[in-house]
Coordinates of C-alpha atoms in Angstrom, one line a residue:
M2 CA 0.0 0.0 0.0
S3 CA 1.3 3.5 -0.8
S4 CA 2.2 5.9 2.0
A5 CA -0.6 8.2 3.2
Q6 CA -1.0 11.5 1.6
I7 CA -1.8 14.2 4.2
I8 CA -4.6 16.7 3.5
R9 CA -5.6 19.6 5.6
T10 CA -9.2 20.8 5.9
K11 CA -11.4 22.4 8.6
V12 CA -14.1 19.8 8.9
G13 CA -13.9 16.1 8.1
I14 CA -17.3 14.4 7.5
V15 CA -17.6 10.7 7.8
G16 CA -20.7 9.6 5.9
G17 CA -22.0 10.7 2.5
G18 CA -25.7 10.1 3.0
P19 CA -28.2 12.9 3.3
A20 CA -27.0 14.1 6.7
G21 CA -23.3 14.2 5.7
L22 CA -24.0 15.9 2.4
M23 CA -26.3 18.5 3.9
L24 CA -23.7 19.4 6.5
S25 CA -21.1 19.7 3.7
H26 CA -23.4 21.8 1.7
L27 CA -24.1 24.2 4.5
L28 CA -20.5 24.5 5.5
S29 CA -19.4 25.2 2.0
R30 CA -22.0 28.0 1.6
A31 CA -20.4 29.6 4.7
G32 CA -16.9 29.3 3.2
I33 CA -15.8 26.5 5.6
D34 CA -13.7 23.9 3.9
N35 CA -14.7 20.3 4.4
I36 CA -14.1 16.8 3.0
V37 CA -16.7 14.0 3.0
I38 CA -15.8 10.3 2.9
E39 CA -18.3 7.5 2.3
K40 CA -17.8 3.7 2.1
R41 CA -20.7 3.1 -0.2
D42 CA -20.7 4.0 -3.9
H43 CA -23.1 6.7 -5.3
E44 CA -25.4 4.2 -7.1
T45 CA -25.9 2.0 -4.0
I46 CA -27.1 4.9 -2.0
R47 CA -29.2 6.2 -4.8
N48 CA -31.0 2.9 -5.1
T49 CA -31.5 2.3 -1.4
H50 CA -35.2 2.8 -1.0
R51 CA -36.3 4.2 2.3
A52 CA -39.3 6.0 3.7
G53 CA -39.7 9.6 2.7
I54 CA -41.9 11.9 4.8
L55 CA -40.2 15.3 5.2
E56 CA -41.2 17.8 7.8
A57 CA -41.8 21.4 6.7
G58 CA -38.5 22.4 8.3
S59 CA -36.6 19.8 6.3
V60 CA -38.2 21.0 3.1
K61 CA -37.3 24.6 4.0
M62 CA -33.7 23.6 4.6
L63 CA -33.4 22.0 1.1
T64 CA -35.1 24.8 -0.8
D65 CA -33.8 27.8 1.1
T66 CA -30.2 26.8 0.9
G67 CA -30.1 26.3 -2.8
V68 CA -30.0 22.5 -3.0
D69 CA -32.9 22.0 -5.4
G70 CA -36.6 22.6 -5.7
R71 CA -37.5 19.1 -6.8
V72 CA -39.0 18.3 -3.5
L73 CA -41.7 20.9 -4.3
T74 CA -42.2 19.9 -8.0
E75 CA -41.7 16.1 -7.7
G76 CA -42.8 15.6 -4.1
H77 CA -46.3 15.5 -2.8
R78 CA -47.6 17.8 -0.2
H79 CA -49.7 16.1 2.5
D80 CA -51.9 18.2 4.7
G81 CA -52.9 15.4 7.1
I82 CA -53.0 11.6 7.8
D83 CA -55.7 9.1 8.6
L84 CA -55.8 7.3 11.9
R85 CA -57.9 4.2 11.2
F86 CA -59.1 1.9 14.0
N87 CA -62.2 -0.3 14.5
G88 CA -62.4 -0.1 10.7
V89 CA -63.1 3.7 10.7
S90 CA -60.9 6.4 9.4
H91 CA -60.3 9.7 11.4
R92 CA -58.5 12.4 9.4
L93 CA -56.1 14.7 11.2
D94 CA -55.9 18.0 9.3
F95 CA -52.4 19.3 9.9
Q96 CA -53.1 22.7 8.3
D97 CA -56.1 23.3 10.5
L98 CA -54.5 22.0 13.6
V99 CA -51.0 23.5 13.4
G100 CA -50.7 25.3 10.1
E101 CA -48.1 23.0 8.7
S102 CA -47.8 20.2 6.1
V103 CA -45.4 17.4 5.3
W104 CA -44.0 16.3 1.9
L105 CA -43.9 12.8 0.6
Y106 CA -40.4 12.6 -1.0
P107 CA -38.2 9.5 -0.8
Q108 CA -35.0 9.7 1.1
N109 CA -32.9 8.5 -1.9
E110 CA -34.2 11.4 -3.9
V111 CA -33.0 13.8 -1.1
F112 CA -29.6 12.1 -1.5
V113 CA -29.7 12.6 -5.3
D114 CA -30.5 16.3 -4.9
L115 CA -27.7 16.8 -2.4
A116 CA -25.1 14.9 -4.4
V117 CA -25.9 16.9 -7.5
A118 CA -25.6 20.1 -5.4
R119 CA -22.2 19.1 -4.0
K120 CA -20.9 18.2 -7.5
R121 CA -22.3 21.5 -8.9
D122 CA -20.5 23.4 -6.2
A123 CA -17.2 21.4 -6.5
G124 CA -17.6 19.8 -3.1
D125 CA -15.0 17.3 -2.1
V126 CA -17.0 14.1 -1.7
R127 CA -15.2 10.8 -1.9
F128 CA -17.4 7.6 -2.4
S129 CA -16.3 4.0 -2.2
V130 CA -13.6 4.5 0.4
T131 CA -12.2 1.6 2.4
D132 CA -10.1 1.1 5.6
S133 CA -11.6 4.3 7.1
D134 CA -10.7 5.3 10.7
V135 CA -10.9 8.3 13.0
L136 CA -8.3 9.1 15.6
D137 CA -6.8 11.7 17.9
L138 CA -10.4 12.9 18.6
T139 CA -9.6 14.7 21.9
T140 CA -6.7 16.7 20.4
D141 CA -6.8 19.9 18.5
V142 CA -6.1 18.0 15.3
P143 CA -8.4 15.1 15.0
K144 CA -7.8 12.9 12.0
M145 CA -9.6 10.6 9.6
R146 CA -7.8 8.0 7.5
F147 CA -9.1 6.2 4.4
T148 CA -8.1 4.5 1.2
D149 CA -9.9 6.0 -1.9
A150 CA -11.4 4.1 -4.8
E151 CA -8.0 4.2 -6.7
G152 CA -6.1 2.7 -3.8
Q153 CA -4.4 5.9 -2.5
R154 CA -4.1 6.2 1.2
F155 CA -5.0 9.5 2.8
E156 CA -4.8 11.1 6.3
V157 CA -7.0 14.1 6.7
H158 CA -6.1 16.6 9.5
C159 CA -9.1 18.6 10.7
D160 CA -10.3 20.9 13.4
I161 CA -13.6 19.0 13.7
I162 CA -14.9 15.6 12.7
A163 CA -18.6 15.1 12.1
G164 CA -19.8 11.5 12.4
A165 CA -22.7 11.0 10.0
D166 CA -22.0 7.5 9.1
G167 CA -25.1 5.7 10.3
S168 CA -25.9 3.2 12.9
Q169 CA -23.2 0.7 11.7
G170 CA -20.5 3.3 11.2
I171 CA -17.1 3.8 12.9
C172 CA -17.6 7.1 14.6
K173 CA -20.0 6.1 17.4
R174 CA -17.7 3.2 18.2
A175 CA -14.7 5.5 18.3
I176 CA -16.2 6.9 21.5
P177 CA -14.8 4.8 24.4
A178 CA -17.4 2.5 26.0
D179 CA -16.8 4.1 29.4
E180 CA -17.4 7.6 27.9
R181 CA -20.8 6.9 26.4
T182 CA -24.2 5.4 27.4
D183 CA -26.0 3.3 24.8
H184 CA -29.8 3.6 25.4
F185 CA -31.5 0.9 23.5
I186 CA -34.9 -0.9 23.1
A187 CA -35.8 -3.6 20.7
Y188 CA -39.4 -4.0 19.5
P189 CA -41.1 -7.4 19.4
F190 CA -42.4 -6.8 15.9
A191 CA -41.2 -5.7 12.5
W192 CA -42.7 -4.4 9.3
F193 CA -43.3 -6.4 6.2
G194 CA -42.8 -3.8 3.4
I195 CA -43.7 -3.9 -0.2
L196 CA -43.3 -1.7 -3.3
T197 CA -46.1 -2.2 -5.8
E198 CA -47.0 -1.0 -9.3
A199 CA -50.4 0.3 -8.5
P200 CA -52.3 3.6 -8.3
P201 CA -52.6 5.2 -4.9
S202 CA -55.2 3.6 -2.6
A203 CA -55.6 6.9 -0.7
P204 CA -54.4 10.5 -1.1
E205 CA -52.6 10.6 2.2
L206 CA -51.0 8.1 4.6
I207 CA -53.3 5.7 6.5
Y208 CA -52.0 4.5 9.9
A209 CA -54.3 1.5 10.7
N210 CA -54.6 -0.3 14.0
S211 CA -56.6 -3.6 13.9
E212 CA -57.0 -6.7 15.9
H213 CA -54.8 -8.4 13.2
G214 CA -52.0 -5.9 13.7
F215 CA -50.8 -2.6 12.3
A216 CA -50.7 -1.5 8.6
L217 CA -49.4 1.6 6.9
I218 CA -50.8 2.5 3.5
S219 CA -48.3 5.0 2.0
Q220 CA -47.5 6.2 -1.5
R221 CA -44.4 6.8 -3.7
S222 CA -45.8 8.2 -7.0
E223 CA -48.8 8.0 -9.2
R224 CA -47.7 4.5 -10.4
V225 CA -45.7 3.1 -7.4
Q226 CA -46.9 2.6 -3.8
R227 CA -45.2 1.5 -0.6
M228 CA -47.2 -0.3 2.1
Y229 CA -46.3 -2.2 5.3
F230 CA -48.0 -4.5 7.7
Q231 CA -46.8 -5.6 11.2
C232 CA -45.1 -9.0 11.3
D233 CA -42.7 -11.1 13.4
P234 CA -39.1 -10.0 13.1
N235 CA -38.1 -13.5 12.0
E236 CA -40.7 -13.6 9.2
D237 CA -39.3 -14.8 5.8
A238 CA -40.6 -12.3 3.2
S239 CA -39.6 -14.6 0.3
V240 CA -42.2 -17.3 1.0
W241 CA -45.2 -15.0 0.8
T242 CA -47.2 -14.9 -2.4
E243 CA -48.7 -11.7 -3.8
D244 CA -52.2 -12.8 -3.0
Q245 CA -51.2 -13.6 0.6
I246 CA -49.7 -10.2 1.0
W247 CA -52.6 -8.3 -0.4
D248 CA -55.1 -10.3 1.7
E249 CA -53.1 -9.6 4.8
L250 CA -53.0 -5.9 4.1
Q251 CA -56.6 -5.8 3.2
K252 CA -57.9 -7.5 6.4
R253 CA -56.0 -4.9 8.4
V254 CA -57.8 -2.0 6.8
D255 CA -61.3 -3.6 6.4
G256 CA -64.2 -1.6 7.8
P257 CA -67.8 -0.8 7.3
D258 CA -67.0 1.9 4.8
G259 CA -65.8 -0.8 2.4
F260 CA -62.4 0.7 1.9
T261 CA -60.5 -1.5 -0.6
L262 CA -56.8 -1.3 -1.5
K263 CA -55.8 -0.9 -5.2
R264 CA -53.7 -3.9 -6.1
G265 CA -50.9 -4.3 -8.5
R266 CA -47.7 -6.2 -9.2
I267 CA -45.4 -6.4 -6.2
F268 CA -41.8 -6.0 -7.2
E269 CA -40.1 -5.7 -3.8
Q270 CA -40.9 -7.3 -0.5
M271 CA -38.8 -7.3 2.6
V272 CA -38.9 -7.5 6.4
L273 CA -37.7 -4.4 8.4
P274 CA -37.0 -5.0 12.1
F275 CA -36.7 -1.8 14.0
R276 CA -35.5 -0.4 17.3
S277 CA -34.9 2.7 19.3
Y278 CA -31.3 3.8 20.2
V279 CA -29.6 6.9 21.5
C280 CA -25.9 7.4 22.1
E281 CA -25.2 9.8 24.9
P282 CA -23.4 12.1 24.7
M283 CA -23.3 12.8 21.0
R284 CA -19.9 14.5 21.3
Y285 CA -16.5 13.2 22.2
G286 CA -13.7 15.7 22.1
N287 CA -13.8 17.2 18.6
L288 CA -16.0 14.4 17.2
F289 CA -19.7 15.2 16.8
L290 CA -22.3 12.6 15.9
A291 CA -25.3 13.4 13.7
G292 CA -28.2 11.4 12.4
D293 CA -28.3 7.6 12.7
A294 CA -24.8 7.6 14.0
G295 CA -26.2 8.9 17.2
H296 CA -29.7 7.7 17.3
T297 CA -32.3 5.5 15.5
V298 CA -36.1 5.6 15.8
P299 CA -38.8 3.2 14.5
P300 CA -40.3 4.5 11.3
T301 CA -43.8 4.9 12.8
G302 CA -43.3 8.6 13.6
A303 CA -41.5 9.5 10.4
K304 CA -38.7 11.1 12.4
G305 CA -35.5 9.4 11.1
L306 CA -34.3 11.7 8.3
N307 CA -35.9 14.7 9.8
L308 CA -34.1 14.2 13.1
A309 CA -30.8 13.8 11.2
L310 CA -31.3 17.1 9.3
A311 CA -32.2 18.8 12.6
D312 CA -28.9 17.6 14.1
V313 CA -27.1 18.9 11.0
L314 CA -28.6 22.4 11.4
V315 CA -27.6 22.6 15.1
L316 CA -24.0 21.3 14.3
F317 CA -23.6 23.7 11.4
E318 CA -24.6 26.7 13.5
A319 CA -22.1 25.6 16.2
I320 CA -19.3 25.2 13.6
D321 CA -20.1 28.4 11.9
S322 CA -20.0 30.3 15.2
F323 CA -16.7 28.7 16.0
Y324 CA -15.1 30.0 12.8
A325 CA -17.0 33.3 12.5
A326 CA -16.7 34.4 16.1
G327 CA -14.0 32.1 17.6
S328 CA -16.6 30.9 20.1
R329 CA -16.8 27.2 21.2
E330 CA -19.9 27.8 23.3
L331 CA -22.3 26.2 20.7
L332 CA -19.9 23.4 20.1
E333 CA -19.7 22.6 23.8
G334 CA -23.4 22.6 24.0
Y335 CA -24.1 20.6 20.9
S336 CA -24.9 17.3 22.5
D337 CA -27.3 18.7 25.1
T338 CA -29.0 20.9 22.5
T339 CA -29.6 18.1 20.0
L340 CA -30.4 15.4 22.5
E341 CA -33.4 17.5 23.8
R342 CA -35.0 17.2 20.4
V343 CA -33.9 13.6 20.0
W344 CA -35.6 12.5 23.2
K345 CA -38.8 14.3 22.2
A346 CA -38.7 12.4 18.9
Q347 CA -38.0 9.1 20.7
N348 CA -41.0 9.6 22.9
F349 CA -43.2 10.5 20.0
S350 CA -42.0 7.5 17.9
F351 CA -42.4 5.1 20.9
W352 CA -45.9 6.5 21.6
M353 CA -47.0 6.1 18.0
T354 CA -45.5 2.6 17.7
S355 CA -47.0 1.4 21.0
M356 CA -50.4 2.9 20.2
L357 CA -50.7 1.5 16.7
H358 CA -49.2 -2.0 17.0
T359 CA -50.7 -5.2 18.5
R360 CA -48.6 -7.5 20.6
E361 CA -49.2 -11.3 20.4
D362 CA -49.4 -11.4 24.2
Q363 CA -51.7 -8.4 24.5
S364 CA -54.5 -8.9 27.0
S365 CA -58.1 -7.8 26.3
F366 CA -57.6 -5.0 28.8
E367 CA -54.5 -3.7 26.9
R368 CA -56.4 -4.0 23.6
K369 CA -59.3 -2.0 24.8
R370 CA -57.1 0.5 26.5
I371 CA -55.2 1.2 23.3
L372 CA -58.5 1.7 21.5
G373 CA -59.5 4.1 24.2
E374 CA -56.2 6.0 23.6
L375 CA -56.7 6.2 19.9
N376 CA -60.3 7.4 20.4
S377 CA -59.0 10.0 22.9
V378 CA -56.6 11.3 20.2
A379 CA -59.2 11.2 17.4
T380 CA -61.9 13.0 19.3
S381 CA -59.8 15.6 21.1
R382 CA -58.5 18.7 19.3
Y383 CA -55.7 18.9 21.8
G384 CA -54.8 15.3 21.2
Q385 CA -54.8 15.8 17.5
Q386 CA -52.7 19.0 17.9
Y387 CA -50.0 17.1 19.8
L388 CA -49.8 14.4 17.2
A389 CA -49.8 17.0 14.3
E390 CA -47.2 19.2 15.9
A391 CA -44.8 16.3 16.5
Y392 CA -45.4 14.7 13.1
T393 CA -44.9 17.9 11.1
G394 CA -41.9 18.9 13.2
W395 CA -41.1 21.0 16.3
P396 CA -39.8 24.5 15.6
S397 CA -36.0 24.9 15.7
A398 CA -34.7 26.0 19.0

């Protein structure tokens, strides 16, 4: 292997997904040099399909900073959701309740927009790196090492390293075990997810609680839809036939109104186990975690990407203050500031997940209590407002 070439930059960013690219974009706009490294190649990230509900604040971040306006032209604005239980739908009108909306726009499309923006602005983003490492994190010159796609070894000397490399990345694990607390909970169920060539079954998302388990009826476009139903984490998606999948989805949304799903060819089916996790603190020396590197949430509350972008905004403002005013105050407070929102999001995601799913060992009392909770939300303007505010996104601090 060739000897390492040393590069100097202000901020090293580990992770080239939406969080890392957005931080790089914001820093570059402020004149702060940075380098992004990512172990995956561009096409792998672009073709990784994940959920895509964007809060109003996330949309504003994309459009107001000159990333791209495709979220507004290609995405779909949703002004509410349906809570469906006992076979009856209850619409929550976000505009009426809190004056906000969300946008249906897949996460991989957010990545595409950010990658195009970084290339347009001559950003230094290096995909397909190997042998990456971070070190000297508690010194004034933290470093990241990697081998690029051509086999050249590099050592990047930074002032700050941002760990935006996801839940399986290296940055979180670079914090010594005795310096961090790993808060974790595993859920006893997973989601069986499909992509199907079919017209939308509904104009907005339907969150359905039934005695057979949870179902989410979502959309992707006019021709492709994404849907999920609750299943065992050990379920083998490959053994299910299309008719079995559609029948399972349908029985979870059946009701006296005769609501019927619009069926089509299923071209992707998978099982998605999920969990809640928080790394505390989200800072170690001059390493700062953002997004899934520091926390994961179940998808029920649509918080994952939005929470990552909220982290990025807090971190950008702290770094910008450091270089513009020479103050470390916001950097020192980064972990406490972002964790306040993280724990609100964890609470909301846990609440939505617990309220909408059905455990196999659930007693009749628990089943009736959950229906009472859903009814309390659906019939109370204050209950609806809490859900609507959390779902569309809390204001930035």
